[in-house]
Coordinates of C-alpha atoms in Angstrom, one line a residue:
X284 CA -28.6 45.0 -32.3
X285 CA -30.0 48.5 -32.7
X286 CA -26.8 50.3 -31.7
X287 CA -23.2 49.0 -31.3
X288 CA -21.7 52.2 -29.9
X289 CA -21.8 52.8 -26.1
X290 CA -22.3 56.5 -25.4
X291 CA -21.4 58.6 -22.4
X292 CA -23.3 61.8 -21.8
X293 CA -23.5 64.4 -19.1
X294 CA -26.9 64.7 -17.5
X295 CA -27.8 67.9 -15.6
X296 CA -30.5 68.0 -13.0
X297 CA -32.1 70.5 -10.6
X298 CA -32.8 74.1 -11.3
X299 CA -30.5 76.2 -13.4
X300 CA -28.5 78.5 -11.1
X301 CA -29.1 82.3 -11.5
X302 CA -26.6 85.0 -12.1
X303 CA -26.3 88.3 -10.2
X304 CA -29.1 89.7 -12.2
X305 CA -31.5 86.8 -11.4
X306 CA -31.3 85.3 -14.8
X307 CA -30.4 81.6 -15.6
X308 CA -26.7 81.2 -16.2
X309 CA -25.6 80.4 -19.8
X310 CA -25.0 76.8 -20.8
X311 CA -21.3 77.2 -21.1
X312 CA -21.2 77.7 -17.3
X313 CA -23.3 74.7 -16.4
X314 CA -20.3 72.2 -16.1
X315 CA -18.9 74.3 -13.3
X316 CA -22.0 75.5 -11.5
X317 CA -24.9 73.0 -12.1
X318 CA -25.4 69.6 -10.5
X319 CA -24.8 66.8 -12.9
X320 CA -24.0 63.1 -13.4
X321 CA -22.5 61.0 -16.2
X322 CA -24.7 58.5 -17.9
X323 CA -23.5 55.4 -19.9
X324 CA -26.1 54.2 -22.4
X325 CA -26.1 51.1 -24.6
X326 CA -28.5 48.6 -26.1
X327 CA -28.9 44.9 -25.5
X328 CA -29.3 42.2 -28.2
X329 CA -33.1 42.8 -28.3
X330 CA -32.8 46.6 -28.9
X331 CA -33.7 47.5 -25.3
X332 CA -31.9 50.6 -24.0
X333 CA -29.9 50.1 -20.8
X334 CA -28.1 52.8 -18.8
X335 CA -26.1 53.4 -15.6
X336 CA -25.2 56.7 -13.9
X337 CA -22.0 57.8 -12.3
X338 CA -21.0 60.9 -10.4
X339 CA -17.4 60.8 -11.7
X340 CA -16.5 61.2 -15.4
X341 CA -13.6 58.8 -15.2
X342 CA -15.7 56.1 -13.6
X343 CA -18.3 56.5 -16.4
X344 CA -15.7 56.2 -19.2
X345 CA -14.0 53.2 -17.5
X346 CA -17.3 51.4 -17.3
X347 CA -18.2 52.4 -20.9
X348 CA -15.1 50.7 -22.2
X349 CA -15.9 47.5 -20.4
X350 CA -19.5 47.5 -21.7
X351 CA -18.2 48.3 -25.2
X352 CA -16.1 45.2 -25.1
X353 CA -19.1 43.2 -24.2
X354 CA -21.3 44.8 -26.8
X355 CA -18.7 44.0 -29.5
X356 CA -19.1 40.3 -28.7
X357 CA -22.8 40.3 -28.0
X358 CA -22.6 39.9 -24.2
X359 CA -24.0 43.2 -23.0
X360 CA -27.5 42.0 -22.1
X361 CA -28.7 42.6 -18.6
X362 CA -28.8 39.5 -16.5
X363 CA -32.2 37.9 -16.1
X364 CA -33.6 37.4 -12.6
X365 CA -34.3 34.0 -11.1
X366 CA -34.3 32.6 -7.6
X367 CA -32.0 29.8 -6.6
X368 CA -35.0 27.5 -6.0
X369 CA -36.3 28.1 -9.6
X370 CA -32.8 27.9 -11.1
X371 CA -32.4 24.4 -9.5
X372 CA -35.7 23.3 -11.0
X373 CA -34.8 24.7 -14.4
X374 CA -31.3 23.1 -14.3
X375 CA -32.8 19.7 -13.7
X376 CA -35.1 20.0 -16.7
X377 CA -32.4 21.5 -19.0
X378 CA -29.6 19.0 -18.1
X379 CA -31.8 15.9 -18.5
X380 CA -30.3 13.9 -21.4
X381 CA -27.2 16.2 -21.6
X382 CA -25.3 14.5 -18.9
X383 CA -25.2 11.0 -17.4
X384 CA -28.1 10.2 -15.1
X385 CA -25.7 9.7 -12.1
X386 CA -24.1 13.2 -12.9
X387 CA -27.6 14.8 -13.0
X388 CA -28.5 13.2 -9.6
X389 CA -25.3 14.4 -8.1
X390 CA -25.8 18.0 -9.4
X391 CA -29.4 18.0 -8.1
X392 CA -28.3 16.8 -4.7
X393 CA -25.5 19.3 -4.4
X394 CA -27.7 22.2 -5.5
X395 CA -30.4 21.3 -3.0
X396 CA -27.7 21.2 -0.2
X397 CA -26.6 24.7 -1.2
X398 CA -30.2 25.9 -1.4
X399 CA -30.9 24.6 2.1
X400 CA -27.8 26.4 3.3
X401 CA -28.3 29.9 1.8
X402 CA -32.1 29.8 1.2
X403 CA -34.0 29.1 -2.0
X404 CA -35.6 32.6 -2.4
X405 CA -32.3 34.4 -2.9
X406 CA -31.8 35.9 -6.3
X407 CA -29.1 34.1 -8.2
X408 CA -27.2 37.3 -9.1
X409 CA -27.0 38.2 -5.4
X410 CA -25.1 35.0 -4.5
X411 CA -21.5 35.9 -3.8
X412 CA -18.3 34.2 -2.6
X413 CA -19.3 34.8 1.1
X414 CA -22.3 32.5 0.5
X415 CA -19.9 29.9 -1.1
X416 CA -17.5 30.1 1.8
X417 CA -20.4 29.7 4.3
X418 CA -21.6 26.6 2.5
X419 CA -18.1 25.0 2.5
X420 CA -17.7 25.8 6.2
X421 CA -21.1 24.4 7.0
X422 CA -20.3 21.1 5.1
X423 CA -16.9 20.7 6.8
X424 CA -18.5 21.3 10.2
X425 CA -20.8 18.4 9.4
X426 CA -17.7 16.2 9.6
X427 CA -17.6 15.4 5.9
X428 CA -14.4 14.3 4.3
X429 CA -12.5 17.1 2.5
X430 CA -12.6 15.1 -0.7
X431 CA -16.4 15.1 -0.6
X432 CA -16.5 18.8 0.0
X433 CA -14.0 19.4 -2.8
X434 CA -16.3 17.5 -5.2
X435 CA -19.2 19.7 -4.2
X436 CA -17.1 22.8 -4.8
X437 CA -16.3 21.5 -8.3
X438 CA -19.9 20.6 -9.0
X439 CA -21.3 24.0 -7.9
X440 CA -18.6 25.8 -9.8
X441 CA -19.5 24.1 -13.1
X442 CA -23.3 24.7 -12.5
X443 CA -22.7 28.4 -11.9
X444 CA -20.6 28.6 -15.0
X445 CA -23.7 27.5 -16.9
X446 CA -25.7 30.3 -15.1
X447 CA -23.2 32.7 -16.8
X448 CA -23.1 31.1 -20.2
X449 CA -25.4 30.2 -21.9
X450 CA -28.2 31.1 -19.5
X451 CA -27.3 34.7 -18.7
X452 CA -28.4 34.8 -15.0
X453 CA -25.2 36.2 -13.6
X454 CA -22.5 38.3 -15.2
X455 CA -19.1 37.1 -16.3
X456 CA -16.4 36.7 -13.7
X457 CA -19.1 36.6 -10.9
X458 CA -19.2 32.8 -10.3
X459 CA -19.3 32.6 -6.5
X460 CA -17.3 29.4 -6.5
X461 CA -14.7 30.5 -9.0
X462 CA -12.0 31.4 -6.4
X463 CA -13.0 29.0 -3.6
X464 CA -10.0 26.9 -3.0
X465 CA -10.4 23.2 -2.6
X466 CA -9.2 21.7 0.7
X467 CA -5.9 19.8 0.7
X468 CA -6.3 16.1 0.7
X469 CA -3.6 13.5 1.2
X470 CA -3.4 11.2 -1.8
X471 CA -4.3 7.7 -1.0
X472 CA -1.8 5.0 -2.1
X473 CA -3.1 3.4 -5.3
X474 CA -3.6 -0.3 -5.0
X475 CA -1.8 -2.2 -7.7
X476 CA -3.1 -5.7 -8.3
X477 CA -0.2 -7.8 -9.5
X478 CA -0.6 -10.8 -11.9
X479 CA 0.3 -13.1 -9.0
X480 CA -2.5 -11.7 -6.8
X481 CA -5.1 -11.9 -9.6
X482 CA -4.1 -15.5 -10.3
X483 CA -4.8 -16.5 -6.7
X484 CA -8.2 -14.6 -6.7
X485 CA -9.1 -16.3 -10.0
X486 CA -8.4 -19.7 -8.5
X487 CA -10.9 -18.8 -5.7
X488 CA -13.6 -17.4 -8.1
X489 CA -16.7 -19.6 -8.0
X490 CA -17.5 -19.8 -11.7
X491 CA -16.6 -19.0 -15.2
X492 CA -18.6 -15.7 -15.1
X493 CA -16.5 -14.3 -12.4
X494 CA -13.2 -15.5 -13.9
X495 CA -14.1 -13.9 -17.2
X496 CA -15.3 -10.7 -15.7
X497 CA -12.1 -10.2 -13.6
X498 CA -9.9 -11.0 -16.6
X499 CA -11.7 -8.6 -18.9
X500 CA -11.6 -5.9 -16.3
X501 CA -7.8 -6.4 -15.7
X502 CA -6.9 -6.3 -19.4
X503 CA -9.2 -3.6 -20.8
X504 CA -9.3 -1.0 -17.9
X505 CA -13.0 -1.1 -18.3
X506 CA -15.1 0.7 -15.7
X507 CA -17.7 -1.3 -13.9
X508 CA -20.7 0.1 -15.9
X509 CA -18.8 -0.3 -19.2
X510 CA -18.3 -4.0 -18.5
X511 CA -21.8 -4.6 -17.3
X512 CA -23.2 -2.9 -20.4
X513 CA -20.9 -4.9 -22.7
X514 CA -22.8 -7.0 -25.3
X515 CA -21.7 -9.9 -27.5
X516 CA -22.0 -7.6 -30.5
X517 CA -19.3 -5.4 -29.0
X518 CA -16.7 -8.1 -29.1
X519 CA -14.7 -8.7 -32.3
X520 CA -13.6 -12.3 -31.8
X521 CA -11.7 -12.3 -35.1
X522 CA -9.5 -9.3 -34.3
X523 CA -9.3 -9.7 -30.5
X524 CA -10.9 -6.4 -29.7
X525 CA -13.6 -5.1 -27.3
X526 CA -15.6 -1.9 -28.0
X527 CA -17.2 0.2 -25.3
X528 CA -20.0 2.0 -27.2
X529 CA -23.3 3.7 -26.2
X530 CA -26.6 1.7 -26.3
X531 CA -30.0 2.9 -27.4
X532 CA -33.0 1.5 -25.6
X533 CA -34.6 -1.5 -27.3
X534 CA -36.8 -4.4 -26.2
X535 CA -33.7 -6.1 -24.8
X536 CA -31.2 -3.3 -24.4
X537 CA -31.0 -0.7 -21.6
X538 CA -30.1 2.9 -22.5
X539 CA -26.5 3.6 -21.6
X540 CA -23.7 6.0 -22.5
X541 CA -20.0 5.8 -21.7
X542 CA -18.4 8.4 -19.4
X543 CA -17.8 11.7 -21.3
X544 CA -19.8 10.1 -24.2
X545 CA -16.6 8.7 -25.6
X546 CA -16.5 5.3 -27.3
X547 CA -13.3 3.3 -27.5
X548 CA -11.8 0.1 -28.8
X549 CA -9.4 -2.0 -26.7
X550 CA -7.2 -4.8 -28.0
X551 CA -7.3 -7.9 -25.7
X552 CA -5.1 -11.0 -25.3
X553 CA -6.1 -14.3 -26.9
X554 CA -6.6 -15.9 -23.5
X555 CA -9.3 -13.3 -22.7
X556 CA -11.1 -14.0 -26.0
X557 CA -11.0 -17.7 -25.3
X558 CA -12.6 -17.1 -21.9
X559 CA -15.3 -15.1 -23.6
X560 CA -15.9 -17.9 -26.1
X561 CA -16.2 -20.4 -23.3
X562 CA -18.7 -18.1 -21.4
X563 CA -20.8 -17.6 -24.6
X564 CA -21.1 -21.3 -25.0
X565 CA -22.4 -21.7 -21.4
X566 CA -25.2 -19.0 -21.5
X567 CA -28.5 -19.0 -23.4
X568 CA -29.2 -16.7 -26.3
X569 CA -31.9 -14.5 -24.6
X570 CA -29.6 -12.0 -23.1
X571 CA -27.5 -9.9 -25.6
X572 CA -25.2 -8.9 -22.7
X573 CA -22.0 -10.6 -21.8
X574 CA -22.3 -10.2 -18.0
X575 CA -26.1 -9.8 -17.5
X576 CA -27.6 -13.2 -17.3
X577 CA -31.0 -13.9 -18.8
X578 CA -32.9 -14.2 -15.5
X579 CA -31.5 -10.9 -14.2
X580 CA -32.2 -9.1 -17.5
X581 CA -35.8 -10.3 -17.5
X582 CA -36.2 -9.0 -14.0
X583 CA -34.8 -5.6 -15.1
X584 CA -37.0 -5.4 -18.2
X585 CA -40.1 -6.1 -16.0
X586 CA -39.2 -3.3 -13.7
X587 CA -38.5 -1.0 -16.7
X588 CA -41.9 -1.8 -18.1
X589 CA -43.5 -0.8 -14.8
X590 CA -41.5 2.4 -14.6
X591 CA -39.6 1.2 -11.6
X592 CA -36.1 0.9 -13.2
X593 CA -33.7 3.8 -12.9
X594 CA -30.5 4.4 -14.8
X595 CA -28.4 4.3 -11.5
X596 CA -30.0 1.1 -10.3
X597 CA -27.5 -1.8 -9.6
X598 CA -27.4 -4.1 -12.7
X599 CA -25.8 -6.9 -10.8
X600 CA -26.2 -6.8 -7.0
X601 CA -23.5 -7.3 -4.3
X602 CA -20.5 -7.5 -6.7
X603 CA -18.1 -5.7 -4.4
X604 CA -19.1 -7.7 -1.4
X605 CA -18.5 -10.9 -3.2
X606 CA -15.1 -9.7 -4.6
X607 CA -14.0 -8.9 -1.0
X608 CA -14.9 -12.5 -0.1
X609 CA -12.8 -13.9 -2.9
X610 CA -9.8 -11.8 -1.8
X611 CA -10.3 -13.1 1.7
X612 CA -10.4 -16.7 0.5
X613 CA -7.2 -16.0 -1.6
X614 CA -5.5 -14.4 1.3
X615 CA -4.6 -11.2 -0.6
X616 CA -5.2 -7.6 0.4
X617 CA -8.6 -6.4 -0.6
X618 CA -9.1 -4.5 -3.8
X619 CA -12.1 -3.0 -5.7
X620 CA -13.1 -3.2 -9.3
X621 CA -11.5 0.3 -10.0
X622 CA -8.2 -1.1 -8.7
X623 CA -8.3 -3.6 -11.6
X624 CA -8.7 -0.6 -14.0
X625 CA -5.9 1.3 -12.4
X626 CA -3.6 -1.8 -12.5
X627 CA -4.3 -2.2 -16.2
X628 CA -3.5 1.4 -16.9
X629 CA -0.3 1.1 -14.9
X630 CA 0.7 -1.9 -17.0
X631 CA 0.1 0.1 -20.2
X632 CA 2.1 3.1 -18.9
X633 CA 5.2 1.0 -18.4
X634 CA 5.5 0.5 -22.2
X635 CA 3.1 2.7 -24.1
X636 CA 3.4 6.5 -24.8
X637 CA 1.1 8.7 -22.7
X638 CA -1.2 9.7 -25.6
X639 CA -1.9 6.0 -26.4
X640 CA -2.7 5.2 -22.7
X641 CA -5.0 8.3 -22.5
X642 CA -7.0 7.0 -25.5
X643 CA -7.2 3.4 -24.2
X644 CA -8.1 4.4 -20.7
X645 CA -10.8 6.9 -21.9
X646 CA -9.3 9.8 -19.9
X647 CA -10.7 13.2 -21.0
X648 CA -7.7 15.0 -19.4
X649 CA -4.1 14.1 -20.0
X650 CA -3.3 15.1 -16.4
X651 CA -5.3 12.1 -15.2
X652 CA -3.1 9.8 -17.3
X653 CA 0.1 11.5 -16.3
X654 CA -0.4 10.3 -12.7
X655 CA 0.3 6.8 -13.8
X656 CA 3.7 7.8 -15.3
X657 CA 4.7 9.6 -12.1
X658 CA 3.6 6.9 -9.7
X659 CA 6.2 4.8 -7.9
X660 CA 5.8 1.1 -8.3
X661 CA 7.3 -1.9 -6.4
X662 CA 10.2 -2.2 -8.8
X663 CA 11.0 1.5 -8.3
X664 CA 11.0 0.9 -4.5
X665 CA 13.2 -2.1 -4.8
X666 CA 15.7 -0.2 -7.0
X667 CA 15.7 2.8 -4.5
X668 CA 16.4 0.4 -1.7
X669 CA 19.2 -1.3 -3.6
X670 CA 20.8 2.1 -4.3
X671 CA 20.9 3.0 -0.6
X672 CA 22.2 -0.4 0.3
X673 CA 25.1 0.1 -2.1
X674 CA 25.8 3.6 -0.6
X675 CA 25.7 2.2 3.0
X676 CA 28.2 -0.5 2.0
X677 CA 30.8 2.2 1.3
X678 CA 30.5 3.5 4.9
X679 CA 33.4 2.5 7.2
X680 CA 33.3 1.6 10.8
X681 CA 29.5 1.1 10.8

């Protein structure tokens, strides 16, 4: 940087006033009698001089102190100009490969919705909290669930944070979504799948593939995509462990990365390992995947070769629909695959310390894990009922 000191100078303009004799007044009288402004000057990281004028001396010095703080940490550059439309296009290019494909698609969709609402030609630095509030109001008026709108608020807040740093399109503390409050949403009761319920569903599962998949999901807290991208090489049969690790694209492997790019290793019971051994003995050797059968993998690889396969395409079709059918056959309340994950984490939380559960579950934030320690289970409900029954037993004449 050419200069690191922010300067404040008084700048005079207009003609110099004349004294009684018609001569220009001396310079020592200029501050009181000549028009002036206060100019703050500084240099950006490329040596370009920047300035801003103020009528009031105090305002100029207050501003100079703020700029000096930014100069000291190398953040005094003037924001670059870009329209919302061009920013959205640039964001798509820059984030490709940096985030999961599904995340990128969600960010692109949300940015396009915001662009349609406020106009794509608006300069990014001109977008303010009023635009953000208008967008939120517009989405709520479309009868969207508050939870959906809250997700869009979080998505746009994170995108505009990137516009501040590292891209330098808007100044610090000017994120239009920073102070937009999320709408209150009533927490849905978490479905806990008991061992008894899972047993009945397993009895109604049509084959070994489904039995194994459900048991692995229930004992590893694996997400659906983690389980479907599981290969035989990820299973340590000797030590009874399963690893969820990223996959590089090869002739037979699909590119995949775990959520938050975090790998993890899960200990599993001997019964689950035995199921996996039985399944491995049933399938042919073409597919390296545990839960992608050879015929399906060949179909996927054909589509990939033609450029028709996308990362967010369904690896195995109609899984949730079929699971609901099994629940119906078993005469248990419906649950989804994520409920199996939640149930596994709940089981861990009963006995393991919170940091261990966070690691096993693959939670990036401890707050997510903490919910499982604060949740009220059936045993808690039964105990609460028993306490009240004992209290009522002490009442007389009732």
